[in-house]
Structure formats: structure tokens, C-alpha cells
Amino acid sequence: MLIHDCTRSALNSSLSKVVAITLGKFATAKIPRMKTIKFFLFVLTCFSGFAVQAQDSLKLMVETMGAASVIDKALPHWMAFNRYGFLPTGESSAYSRLEIKRPFSIGENFKVSTEFDGIANTSDVFIHEAYVNLQWKNWSLQMGLNEINNQYFPDDLSTGHMFASRNARTIPKVTLGVLEYSDVPWTKGYLQYRGALSQGILESDRPVSNALYHEKYASIRTRKLPINFHIGFMHNALFGGEFNGEKQSTKYLEVFLGQRSSTSNVNGDSINAAGAHFGIFDYGLSLETTEADFDFYYHQPWTDGSSIKDWSASNKDYMLGIRVRLKNQQWLTEILYENINTIHQSGPGLPDPIINDVGYNFGELQAIENYDQFIIDELGQDALDRNPPQGDNLTFDEFLDIIRFETNNNLEYGGRDSYYNNRGFPRGNTYQGFTIGNPLFLTSDRLFELNGIRAFDAEFIVNNRIQAQHIGFKGKIVPLDLDYKMLITFTRNEGTYAGFYGGFIGSWNRDRTYFFRNGINAQYLYLELKKDMEKLPLTWTGAVGFDQRGFGNFLAFMGGLQYRIR
């Protein structure tokens, strides 16, 4: 015990110096978005100094982790992703981390928390968290860089939430809302709600620099029932920013409501909706027993008006999850299964009518004075003969049916969605090269790391049409006192609609060679072991990851230590 106290005292003294030195290094490093968070660094430095004076309240963590590839260069999937971008994904790498937290209360209802969390890896230095968060009763105001608030979603074993996961680095933003479930008045705790509204900004190093990132969500759930349910709605949007030095003008209310833009000069904003939108309909059930807790969740993604209207059975894309938490077991404490399908994406029909390489919206087609003559001029007399009008002249519905039959394989328009992609915002729903949502969607950079193929299409997310089966386990190897986590994922990857049709979302051309033409199967395996040291506040972590099949074979080992003052 004496040795432990002396060691802890020495470490505390040394770590106080490390805090000061590291804060100074981060303050002078050329870190992206430094102007945005400089104020928070100043405030955090002040709070950190106060925290060192009050050792009982100080929460400090120092961590170092390294990953070494054995087969091929790139790191295996689950060793590279769902880690807030801590590690470079294309090679053996390592990082060091310093985290300082200082929570305190003012009175009974008002709480303040601050944190600095910095990362230095083999290729970059950046700030993971730097915030000042205020809470009054159940209302929270978060300012700065915060980890995502997925406390009611099994992030540790999941492939990653499709709306926002732990995959990308933290986005600087301000969030206001009720972040934890709270009782709806007069329901005696049987009904609870939560919801929040966020506004953030993305990095400058992208085609549309400093794009704004809007986010909101709301959900309700029941409690105290034999089987409880929840239902929620999530929505994010990219808008604004600068393109080629020109500021993109967009009205916030139009983005908030998903309306057509009256001011934007981004392609498509005035026809469809202001900004690049993505969202989730979230449904779930939960059941508690004496032996285990069961959670079921079902997510339906959408990205435009056609997919949000198809929230019923016609929306064939989903993420289905089942989690079981065992209460009286040590060897196996948690099991999770996920089934993901994003192949449909509103179907293979063209997004909008394209006739002889000219795009039209429905308003423009409806304004045509002579439907019969238009068909003859653009598609030929044979097209009209194959679909003659029921009366003297074509009605608009008959006119549209001919165009659909002749140019869209008789499919409905509004198809070929591309989750996380948008023509007006070429890097889509990504931040610092990582998808903001589910990491099973592959970027152009990741495909290059895996196979040396550089996609020439306009889309940065080159693979978002996937089918996946995933299972995760957690538990303890009792004789060795080791905590373990295992992930096993099987995916079928079919690229994107634009890639499938010659690199253009409005084309029917299938002549070119396409990497995902016949689908690519892949398998990701990951095993992690952790052990808390008995005599020191240290945690040892070791892991192995192995990918095989379609994208290649990749094997890597990981190991590291973490020291924490709680």
C-alpha cells in the first residue's frame, strides 16, 4: 500500500508537469480549426489549473497505444475505425493521449464540466475534446469539442450508429437540449423524452470549405411497462461554407425544415432542398428480466424527399439490432447482433427525368404546352404510337408515363439515393476523412489503402450499398481476470448507383469496368483483451485484427497502457 501511495504521488507530480507542457504544445501546434477552439483552450487551461489545486475532483488519464501491421500495410477494419480517428488507417501507427476533466457543481441544480483531451499520433497532433458544458436541471448547453452522445446505443459492440458514430473526429459545435431522458410531466415516469439541437462547422480542407453542420434529434420512450418502446427522429444537414472563394448563401430555416433554397447557388438546392440532408427513423423495444435485459432497435435511413416519404414498407433499407445483457454471468455478459441492408436507396430509377441528356424537374415538364408534340420531337412518333392517349391529347399523367417508360425503364423517379454523398458537398457526411456515421461505408481514400484503386467518380463515399451481418461479444476470462471483446462482421459491398452506372447518377451506361460490379465480400475479425493492474491504476490493452476476402488480407496487433486518476 505504501509503495502504491508513493508511486501515485510521484506520478501525480510528474503528470502535473505533463499537463502544463502538453497544453503549451497543443496551443502552439498548427492544428486545423485552431481559431475555432482557442477560446475553449484558454478557459480549459484556467479550469485545469483550478483542478490541480483540488486533487479530489481531478480526473486525469494518460494513454498510449500502438498498432503494427503484419500482413500488408493497411490496418484491419475494426482496428482502424470507430475510434474517433485516433490512428492513421493506412499503416502501422501509434498515438499518445492526455485527458483532463474537471466537473463541479454550483448549488443543487447547476453543474459545469470542462475537459481537455489531446491526441498526438504518428502523423498528426489534434484535440479530441475541449469543451465547457453547462447543465441546469435537465437542460444542457455544450460548447466546443464533445464526444457524441450515444449513451443509449451500444457503441462498444455495434458497427456504429448510421446517424453519428464514434468513427470520425469530434466536430466543433454548440448543442442545446435535454440530453438525458427526462419524465414527461403528469405521466408519473411512464413516459420520458429527450432531444437536442446542434450547430457545428466542418474543416476548411475540403471542396466546400468550412461547411456548416446542422443536427437535431428527438425521441420518446415508455418506462415501467412489461415491454417498453421508444421512437425517435434524427436529422443532420450540411449547408453554407465557401466554394472557390465564394460564400454559399443558405437560409437556416430552409435547412432546418428541409425546404428548397431561395438563395443558395449550390447545384440542386433550389430544386430539391437547401443543403445535404440525412436522417434516421429510430424504433425500439426493451425488456427486462431477472436473467437478462433485451434491447431491439430498428433504424430506417433517409436522405431526400423520396426516401423520407417511403418510411413504411417501401423503404427497404434498415439497420436491425438485438442486444442481450446477461446479469448473472461473467464469461459472457453481453451479446449484440446487427443486420444492415442499404442496397435499395429508393431504387434504381433516375432521380429526376433526363430526356436526350437534358434534365428536367416536374414543374418544367408540367409547364410544357403540347405534351404530344414534345414526345414526338424528343422521343419520336414511335414512342407516342406505343402509348397513345386515351382521349384526343395526352394528359400530364399519360405524358409522364411515356417518359418514364422510354427513359427510365418504367421505374419511379426519385431513386438512386447515395447515403452520405451529395453533389453540392463532394466530401459528404465525413469529417477529417472519416464518415460521421457508420464506418462500413468506404471512402475513396480507404479503397486506395486497401486495393490501390483511386476512384475517379465525383462521390467521396465510394461504397454505401451494403449488406452486413455483425455479431459482438463481451465478457471476462475469469481464471486470468481478463475482460474481452470480440467482433465478427461479414459484408457484401456493391458500391454506389453512380459508380454502377458509369460514374454518373443520371446515366444508364454500364460499359465500363467497375470494381464493385459483381459485389465484393469481406470479413472483419477483431479480438481485444483488457486487464486492470492490481497494485497500480493502470489498464493494459492488447488486440488482434484480421480482415480477409474481397478487399485483401490484413493482419495487425495492437497494445497499450492507460493510467487514470478517477
XYZ file of C-alpha atoms in Angstrom, residues 15-268:
254
model
C 1.613 14.418 -14.579
C 1.021 17.982 -13.405
C 4.139 18.937 -15.365
C 2.979 16.876 -18.351
C -0.336 18.745 -18.306
C 1.340 22.132 -18.481
C 3.845 21.089 -21.168
C 1.232 19.355 -23.300
C -1.224 22.262 -23.092
C 1.571 24.516 -24.296
C 2.415 22.216 -27.211
C -1.195 21.955 -28.308
C -1.648 25.702 -28.054
C 1.302 26.323 -30.409
C 0.770 23.383 -32.792
C -0.670 24.098 -36.222
C -3.882 22.223 -35.635
C -6.842 22.573 -38.029
C -9.746 24.677 -36.694
C -7.455 26.188 -34.008
C -9.155 29.571 -34.304
C -12.481 27.943 -33.517
C -11.354 26.376 -30.247
C -8.672 28.762 -28.999
C -11.158 30.334 -26.614
C -12.043 26.942 -25.145
C -8.371 26.091 -24.661
C -7.922 29.287 -22.679
C -10.910 28.512 -20.464
C -9.836 24.896 -20.031
C -6.335 25.920 -19.020
C -7.809 28.104 -16.292
C -10.118 25.331 -15.082
C -7.290 22.772 -15.246
C -5.174 24.937 -13.000
C -8.041 25.095 -10.521
C -8.484 21.330 -10.810
C -4.848 20.673 -9.859
C -5.495 22.600 -6.648
C -8.423 20.282 -5.872
C -6.973 16.809 -6.309
C -10.150 15.067 -5.093
C -12.056 16.373 -8.110
C -9.339 15.984 -10.732
C -9.918 13.311 -13.356
C -6.829 12.677 -15.428
C -5.917 9.985 -17.913
C -2.774 9.299 -19.906
C -2.847 6.621 -22.595
C -0.511 5.287 -25.227
C -1.452 2.769 -27.902
C 0.335 1.261 -30.896
C -0.777 -0.930 -33.820
C 1.578 -2.912 -36.059
C 0.563 -4.455 -39.383
C 1.871 -7.967 -40.053
C 0.161 -8.810 -43.353
C 0.022 -5.956 -45.858
C 0.182 -2.297 -44.929
C -3.324 -1.105 -44.016
C -4.764 -1.695 -40.553
C -7.689 -4.169 -40.304
C -11.110 -2.554 -40.259
C -12.045 -2.633 -36.566
C -8.533 -1.644 -35.560
C -8.739 1.422 -37.774
C -12.354 2.612 -37.435
C -14.887 3.521 -34.758
C -12.030 5.084 -32.762
C -12.637 8.809 -33.286
C -9.862 8.865 -35.880
C -7.100 8.364 -33.294
C -4.986 6.178 -35.600
C -3.959 6.675 -39.225
C -5.706 3.816 -41.030
C -3.288 3.029 -43.829
C -0.225 1.820 -41.918
C 1.305 0.766 -38.621
C 0.889 3.660 -36.221
C 0.679 4.761 -32.609
C -0.782 7.557 -30.521
C -0.420 9.149 -27.098
C -3.325 10.773 -25.317
C -3.782 13.168 -22.408
C -7.234 13.760 -20.915
C -8.087 16.180 -18.098
C -11.622 16.563 -16.720
C -12.966 18.917 -14.098
C -16.652 18.629 -13.130
C -18.113 20.724 -10.310
C -21.493 21.973 -9.092
C -22.849 25.390 -8.227
C -25.835 24.892 -5.974
C -28.224 21.970 -6.374
C -29.321 22.444 -9.993
C -26.380 23.995 -11.845
C -23.352 21.968 -12.981
C -20.285 22.869 -15.014
C -17.846 20.437 -16.624
C -14.690 21.116 -18.620
C -12.236 18.866 -20.400
C -9.091 18.891 -22.438
C -8.276 15.724 -24.387
C -5.353 15.837 -26.799
C -4.007 13.249 -29.246
C -0.560 13.008 -30.812
C -0.217 10.172 -33.319
C 2.472 9.237 -35.825
C 1.161 11.657 -38.451
C -0.813 14.395 -36.680
C -1.494 16.317 -33.483
C -5.078 17.294 -32.758
C -7.541 17.991 -29.988
C -10.141 15.314 -29.369
C -12.189 17.095 -26.725
C -12.102 20.681 -25.483
C -15.319 21.987 -24.053
C -17.223 23.904 -21.445
C -20.566 22.242 -20.728
C -23.290 23.796 -18.586
C -26.258 21.951 -17.120
C -29.279 23.413 -15.338
C -31.645 20.760 -14.069
C -32.213 18.536 -17.131
C -31.185 21.159 -19.720
C -27.650 21.146 -21.133
C -25.596 23.610 -23.154
C -22.454 22.064 -24.649
C -19.820 24.269 -26.296
C -16.691 23.037 -28.042
C -15.452 19.584 -28.999
C -17.541 16.859 -27.347
C -17.706 13.134 -27.948
C -21.058 12.096 -29.435
C -23.936 11.475 -27.045
C -24.863 7.864 -27.869
C -25.313 6.737 -24.286
C -28.489 4.791 -25.188
C -26.891 2.983 -28.122
C -24.419 0.027 -27.802
C -21.444 1.813 -29.410
C -18.874 -0.543 -27.931
C -20.114 -3.646 -29.774
C -22.037 -2.085 -32.674
C -20.797 -1.491 -36.212
C -21.618 2.155 -35.499
C -24.738 4.279 -35.469
C -25.778 5.260 -39.010
C -26.578 8.819 -37.902
C -23.442 9.641 -35.900
C -20.879 7.173 -34.582
C -17.500 7.166 -32.861
C -15.807 6.872 -36.241
C -14.900 10.473 -37.110
C -13.053 13.023 -35.022
C -15.177 15.262 -32.843
C -16.834 18.180 -34.647
C -16.688 21.652 -33.045
C -20.276 22.604 -32.299
C -22.748 24.069 -29.845
C -25.551 21.824 -28.592
C -28.622 22.796 -26.594
C -31.224 20.392 -25.313
C -32.333 17.695 -22.908
C -29.606 15.098 -23.475
C -30.738 12.533 -20.918
C -34.206 11.039 -20.825
C -36.482 13.057 -18.526
C -40.011 12.436 -17.314
C -42.878 13.925 -19.275
C -44.957 15.943 -16.780
C -48.035 14.256 -15.321
C -47.064 10.785 -16.615
C -45.563 9.579 -13.292
C -42.400 8.393 -15.041
C -44.197 6.154 -17.531
C -43.216 8.395 -20.446
C -39.865 10.123 -20.991
C -38.392 12.390 -23.654
C -35.044 13.712 -24.867
C -33.907 15.899 -27.726
C -31.290 18.406 -28.796
C -30.342 20.913 -31.468
C -26.712 21.374 -32.589
C -24.810 23.677 -34.882
C -21.238 22.875 -35.900
C -18.626 23.661 -38.521
C -16.571 21.256 -40.636
C -12.936 21.529 -41.693
C -11.589 24.063 -44.171
C -9.622 21.480 -46.170
C -12.498 20.242 -48.360
C -14.052 21.391 -51.676
C -16.739 23.355 -49.819
C -14.625 24.755 -47.002
C -15.994 25.477 -43.521
C -19.371 23.968 -44.359
C -21.878 24.251 -41.521
C -23.195 21.090 -39.889
C -26.765 21.155 -38.560
C -28.009 18.355 -36.315
C -31.174 17.667 -34.340
C -32.885 14.699 -32.769
C -35.870 13.924 -30.567
C -37.245 10.727 -29.080
C -39.728 9.464 -26.515
C -39.796 6.207 -24.605
C -42.001 4.403 -22.107
C -40.858 3.100 -18.727
C -42.201 0.754 -16.035
C -44.142 -1.337 -18.558
C -43.594 -5.098 -19.117
C -42.253 -4.227 -22.589
C -41.148 -0.651 -23.223
C -40.717 1.057 -26.574
C -39.037 4.133 -27.991
C -39.467 6.095 -31.190
C -37.208 8.836 -32.473
C -36.288 11.067 -35.366
C -32.764 12.239 -36.267
C -31.732 14.744 -38.923
C -28.472 16.342 -39.998
C -27.606 18.648 -42.882
C -24.544 20.244 -44.469
C -25.012 23.786 -45.750
C -23.240 27.077 -46.312
C -19.443 27.216 -46.459
C -17.317 28.535 -49.301
C -16.678 27.106 -52.769
C -13.860 28.554 -54.907
C -13.726 31.537 -52.579
C -17.446 32.260 -52.949
C -19.642 32.083 -49.868
C -22.641 29.758 -50.241
C -25.799 31.600 -49.197
C -28.410 29.461 -47.462
C -31.186 30.361 -45.044
C -31.045 28.407 -41.792
C -34.820 27.934 -41.538
C -34.916 26.352 -45.011
C -32.215 23.889 -43.920
C -33.981 23.200 -40.634
C -37.246 22.373 -42.420
C -35.653 20.706 -45.474
C -37.198 23.216 -47.873
C -35.993 24.338 -51.287
C -33.465 27.142 -51.094
C -34.451 30.622 -52.204
C -30.873 31.969 -52.088
C -28.320 29.142 -52.472
C -26.095 28.871 -55.538
C -25.287 25.202 -54.823
C -26.489 22.847 -57.586
C -29.788 21.199 -56.665
